[in-house]
CSV table of C-alpha atoms in Angstrom, one decimal:
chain,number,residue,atom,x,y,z
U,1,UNK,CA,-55.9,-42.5,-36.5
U,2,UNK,CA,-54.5,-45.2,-34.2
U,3,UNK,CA,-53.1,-44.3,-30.8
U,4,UNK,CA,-49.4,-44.0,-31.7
U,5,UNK,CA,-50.0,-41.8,-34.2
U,6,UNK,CA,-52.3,-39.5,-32.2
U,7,UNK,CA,-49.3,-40.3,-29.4
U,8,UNK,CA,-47.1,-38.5,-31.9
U,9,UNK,CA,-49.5,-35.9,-32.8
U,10,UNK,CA,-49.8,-35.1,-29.3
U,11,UNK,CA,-45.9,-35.1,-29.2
U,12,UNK,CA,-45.4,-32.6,-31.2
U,13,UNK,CA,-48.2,-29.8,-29.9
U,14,UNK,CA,-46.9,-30.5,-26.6
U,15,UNK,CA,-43.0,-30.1,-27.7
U,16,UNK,CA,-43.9,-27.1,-29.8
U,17,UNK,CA,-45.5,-25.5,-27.1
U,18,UNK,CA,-43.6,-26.5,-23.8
U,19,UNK,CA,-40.3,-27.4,-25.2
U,20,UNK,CA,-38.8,-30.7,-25.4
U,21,UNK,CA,-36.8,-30.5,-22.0
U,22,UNK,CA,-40.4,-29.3,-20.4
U,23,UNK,CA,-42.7,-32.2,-22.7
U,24,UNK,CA,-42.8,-35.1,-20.1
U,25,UNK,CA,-44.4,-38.4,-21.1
U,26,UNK,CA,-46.9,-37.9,-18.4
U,27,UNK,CA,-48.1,-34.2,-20.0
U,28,UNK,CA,-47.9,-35.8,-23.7
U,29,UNK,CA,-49.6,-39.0,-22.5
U,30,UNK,CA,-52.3,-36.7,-21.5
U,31,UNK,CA,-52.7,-34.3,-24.5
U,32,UNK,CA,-52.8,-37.8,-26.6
U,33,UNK,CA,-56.0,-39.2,-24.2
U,34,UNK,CA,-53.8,-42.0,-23.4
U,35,UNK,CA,-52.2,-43.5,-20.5
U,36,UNK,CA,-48.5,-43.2,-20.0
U,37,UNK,CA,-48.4,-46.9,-19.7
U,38,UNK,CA,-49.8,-47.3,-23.2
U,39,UNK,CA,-47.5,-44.4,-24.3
U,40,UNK,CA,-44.7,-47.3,-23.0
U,41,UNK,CA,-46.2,-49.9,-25.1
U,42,UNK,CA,-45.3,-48.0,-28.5
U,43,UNK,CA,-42.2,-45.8,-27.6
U,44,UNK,CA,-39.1,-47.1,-25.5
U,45,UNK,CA,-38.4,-43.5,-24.2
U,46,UNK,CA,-39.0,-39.9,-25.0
U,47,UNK,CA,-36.5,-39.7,-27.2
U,48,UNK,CA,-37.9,-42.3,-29.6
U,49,UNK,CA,-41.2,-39.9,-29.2
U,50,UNK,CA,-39.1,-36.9,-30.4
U,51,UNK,CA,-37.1,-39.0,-33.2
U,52,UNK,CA,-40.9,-40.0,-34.3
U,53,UNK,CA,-42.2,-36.1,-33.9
U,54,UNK,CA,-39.2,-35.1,-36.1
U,55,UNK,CA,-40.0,-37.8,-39.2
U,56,UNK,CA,-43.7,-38.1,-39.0
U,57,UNK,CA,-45.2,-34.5,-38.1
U,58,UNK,CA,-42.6,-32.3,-39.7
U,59,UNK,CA,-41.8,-31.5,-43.4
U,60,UNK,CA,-40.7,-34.5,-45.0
U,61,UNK,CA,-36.7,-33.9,-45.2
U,62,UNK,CA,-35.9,-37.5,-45.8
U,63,UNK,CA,-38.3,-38.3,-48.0
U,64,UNK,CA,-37.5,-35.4,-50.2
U,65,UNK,CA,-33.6,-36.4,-50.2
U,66,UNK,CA,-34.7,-40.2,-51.2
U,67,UNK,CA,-37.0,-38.1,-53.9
U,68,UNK,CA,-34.3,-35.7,-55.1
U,69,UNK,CA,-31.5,-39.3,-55.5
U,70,UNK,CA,-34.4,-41.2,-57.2
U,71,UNK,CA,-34.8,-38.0,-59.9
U,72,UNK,CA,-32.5,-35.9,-59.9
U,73,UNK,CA,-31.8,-35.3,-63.2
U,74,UNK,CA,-35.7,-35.1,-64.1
U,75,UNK,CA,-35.3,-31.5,-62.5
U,76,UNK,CA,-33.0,-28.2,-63.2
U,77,UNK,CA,-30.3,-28.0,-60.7
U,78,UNK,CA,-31.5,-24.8,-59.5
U,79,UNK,CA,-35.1,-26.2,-59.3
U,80,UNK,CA,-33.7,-29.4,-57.2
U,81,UNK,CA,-31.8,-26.9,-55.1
U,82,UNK,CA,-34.6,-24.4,-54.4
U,83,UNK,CA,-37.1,-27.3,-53.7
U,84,UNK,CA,-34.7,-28.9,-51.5
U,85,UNK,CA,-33.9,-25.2,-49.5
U,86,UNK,CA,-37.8,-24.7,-49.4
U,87,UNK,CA,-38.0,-28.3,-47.4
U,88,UNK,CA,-35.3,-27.8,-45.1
U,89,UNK,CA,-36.4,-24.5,-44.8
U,90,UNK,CA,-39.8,-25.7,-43.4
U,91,UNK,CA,-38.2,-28.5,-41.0
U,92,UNK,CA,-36.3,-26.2,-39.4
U,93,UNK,CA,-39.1,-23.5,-38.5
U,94,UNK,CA,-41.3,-27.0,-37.3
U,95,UNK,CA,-38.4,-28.1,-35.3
U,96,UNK,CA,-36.6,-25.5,-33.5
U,97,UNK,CA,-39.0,-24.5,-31.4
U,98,UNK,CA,-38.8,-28.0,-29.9
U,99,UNK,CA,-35.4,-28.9,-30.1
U,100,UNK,CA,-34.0,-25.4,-28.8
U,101,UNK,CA,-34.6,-26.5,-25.0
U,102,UNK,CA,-32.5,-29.3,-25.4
U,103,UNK,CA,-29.9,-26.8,-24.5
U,104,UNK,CA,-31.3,-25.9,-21.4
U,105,UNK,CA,-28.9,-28.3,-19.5
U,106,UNK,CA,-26.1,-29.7,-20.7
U,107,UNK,CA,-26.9,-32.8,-19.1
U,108,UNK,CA,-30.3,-33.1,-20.8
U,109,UNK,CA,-28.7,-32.1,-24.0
U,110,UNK,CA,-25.6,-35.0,-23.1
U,111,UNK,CA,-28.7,-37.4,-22.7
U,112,UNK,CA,-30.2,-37.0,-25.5
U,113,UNK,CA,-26.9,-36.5,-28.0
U,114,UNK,CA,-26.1,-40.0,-26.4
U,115,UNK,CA,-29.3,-41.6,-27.2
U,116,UNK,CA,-29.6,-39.8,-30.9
U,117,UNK,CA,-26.3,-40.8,-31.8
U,118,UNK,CA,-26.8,-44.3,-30.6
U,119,UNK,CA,-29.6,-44.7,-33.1
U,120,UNK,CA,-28.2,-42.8,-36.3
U,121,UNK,CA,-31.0,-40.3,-35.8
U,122,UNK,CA,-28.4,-36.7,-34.9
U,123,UNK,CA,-28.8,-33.9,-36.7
U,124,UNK,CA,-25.5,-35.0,-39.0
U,125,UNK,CA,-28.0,-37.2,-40.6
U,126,UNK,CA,-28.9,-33.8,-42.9
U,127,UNK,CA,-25.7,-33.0,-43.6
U,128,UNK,CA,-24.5,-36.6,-44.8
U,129,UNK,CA,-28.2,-36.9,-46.9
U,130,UNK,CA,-27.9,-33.2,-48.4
U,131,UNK,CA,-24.3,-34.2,-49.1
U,132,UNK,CA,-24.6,-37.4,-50.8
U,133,UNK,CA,-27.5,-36.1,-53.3
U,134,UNK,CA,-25.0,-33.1,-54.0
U,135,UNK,CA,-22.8,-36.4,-54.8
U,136,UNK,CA,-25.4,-37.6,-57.4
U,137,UNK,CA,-25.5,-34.2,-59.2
U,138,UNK,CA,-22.0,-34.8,-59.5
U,139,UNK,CA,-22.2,-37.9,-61.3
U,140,UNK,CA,-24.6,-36.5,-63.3
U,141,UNK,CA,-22.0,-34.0,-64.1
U,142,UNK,CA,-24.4,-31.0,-63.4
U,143,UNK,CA,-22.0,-29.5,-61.0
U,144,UNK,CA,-18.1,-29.0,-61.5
U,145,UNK,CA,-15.7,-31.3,-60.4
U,146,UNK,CA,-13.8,-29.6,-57.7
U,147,UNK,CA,-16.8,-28.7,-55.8
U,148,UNK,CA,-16.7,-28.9,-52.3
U,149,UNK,CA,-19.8,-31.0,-51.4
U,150,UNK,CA,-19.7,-30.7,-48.0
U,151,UNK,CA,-19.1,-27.3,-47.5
U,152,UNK,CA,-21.7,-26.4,-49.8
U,153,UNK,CA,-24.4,-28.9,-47.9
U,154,UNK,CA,-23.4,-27.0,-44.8
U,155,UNK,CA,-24.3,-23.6,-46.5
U,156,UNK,CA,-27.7,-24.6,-47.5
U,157,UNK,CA,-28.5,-26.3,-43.8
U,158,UNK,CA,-26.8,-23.4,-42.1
U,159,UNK,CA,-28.5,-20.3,-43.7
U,160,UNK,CA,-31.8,-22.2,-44.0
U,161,UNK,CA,-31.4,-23.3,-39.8
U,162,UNK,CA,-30.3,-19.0,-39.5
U,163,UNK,CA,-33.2,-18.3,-41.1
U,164,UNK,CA,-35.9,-20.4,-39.0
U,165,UNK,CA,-33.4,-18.9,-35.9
U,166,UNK,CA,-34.4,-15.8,-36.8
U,167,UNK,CA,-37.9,-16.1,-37.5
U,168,UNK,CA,-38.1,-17.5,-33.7
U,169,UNK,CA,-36.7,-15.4,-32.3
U,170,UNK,CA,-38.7,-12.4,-34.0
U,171,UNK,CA,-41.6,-15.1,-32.8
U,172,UNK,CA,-42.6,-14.6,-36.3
U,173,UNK,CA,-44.0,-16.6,-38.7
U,174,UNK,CA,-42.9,-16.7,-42.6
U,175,UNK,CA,-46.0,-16.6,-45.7
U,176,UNK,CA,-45.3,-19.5,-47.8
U,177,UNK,CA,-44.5,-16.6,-50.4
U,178,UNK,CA,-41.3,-15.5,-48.6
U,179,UNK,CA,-40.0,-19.0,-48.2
U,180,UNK,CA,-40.2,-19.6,-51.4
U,181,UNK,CA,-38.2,-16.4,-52.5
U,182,UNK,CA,-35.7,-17.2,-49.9
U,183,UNK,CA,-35.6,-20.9,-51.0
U,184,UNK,CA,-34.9,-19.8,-55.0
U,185,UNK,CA,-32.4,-17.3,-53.5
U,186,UNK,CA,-30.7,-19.5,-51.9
U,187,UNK,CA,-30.4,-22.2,-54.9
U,188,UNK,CA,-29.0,-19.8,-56.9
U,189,UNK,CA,-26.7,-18.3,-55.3
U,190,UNK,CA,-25.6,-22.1,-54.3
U,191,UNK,CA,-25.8,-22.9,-58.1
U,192,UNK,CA,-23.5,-19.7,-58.5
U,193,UNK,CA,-20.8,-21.8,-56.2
U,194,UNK,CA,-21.2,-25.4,-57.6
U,195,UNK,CA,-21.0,-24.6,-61.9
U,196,UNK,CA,-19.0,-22.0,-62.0
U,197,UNK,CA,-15.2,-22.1,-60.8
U,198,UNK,CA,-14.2,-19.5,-58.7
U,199,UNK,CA,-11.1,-16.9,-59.6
């Protein structure tokens, strides 16, 4: 493993354990083995360490959304749905513990919003992603017309981000069992929402 990646590594014990706010470059420039100058040489700023912590060490949210566009119709609906809650299920349990101390100030969390934003790295990315590849079942004509795509992207991040609230906060941590229940629970009663038309 090179040095930025066991920079990252580092990143993301540190983070998990101390917080973002409390994870300084100097503390994860230590866990890595490295100087902090080095730690300079591959990452402009901390938040380009966290961006990095959040794509490389966690569950692969991205790469299952590019996945779930490239094959979509391969896969039942409700087996694309469950496989997508059980993902985002998992990135949120990795990452809250190190993104909840981002609201210890408000100016550490304006900082960091700014920065995020400027880089088209926020956390609306999942929201637009999750909502587009609802947009390709669509086209696939796999869900009904008059679905609200949005809305129903914003029910599978928000109960799925609940969830991994919850478990941290019971300082608890899910068997793989459960989160797949949860996951299949989720995807069909989301499933439920997007074939059939209300009354």
């Amino acid at each position: 493993m090179g040095s930025r990646e066991e920079i990252v590594a580092a990143a993301a014990k540190v983070m998990r354990e101390q917080g973002y706010a409390h994870a300084t470059t100097k503390a994860i420039a230590r866990a890595a083995g490295y100087s902090e100058a080095l730690l300079y040489k591959h990452f402009k700023d901390k938040t380009e360490i966290f961006t990095s912590v959040l794509t490389e060490r966690l569950p692969a949210l991205g790469t299952t959304l590019d996945d779930l566009m490239a094959t979509a119709a391969d896969t039942p609906l409700a087996a694309n749905l469950a496989r997508l809650a059980r993902i985002t299920l998992s990135f949120y349990l990795e990452s809250f513990p190190i993104a909840v101390s981002l609201f210890s100030s408000r100016e550490l969390l304006a900082t960091h919003r700014e920065q995020v934003m400027s880089r088209r790295r926020g956390p609306d990315v999942p929201l637009t992603r999750v909502t587009e590849y609802l947009g390709e079942e669509l086209r696939l004509g796999r869900i009904r017309e008059d679905a609200d795509l949005e809305a129903s992207a914003s029910l599978l991040l928000g109960a799925c981000f609940q969830y991994a609230f919850l478990a941290s906060f019971e300082d608890r941590e899910p068997s793989e069992a459960e989160l797949d229940e949860w996951a299949e629970r989720l995807a069909a009663t989301l499933v439920l929402g997007l074939v059939v038309s209300g009354k």
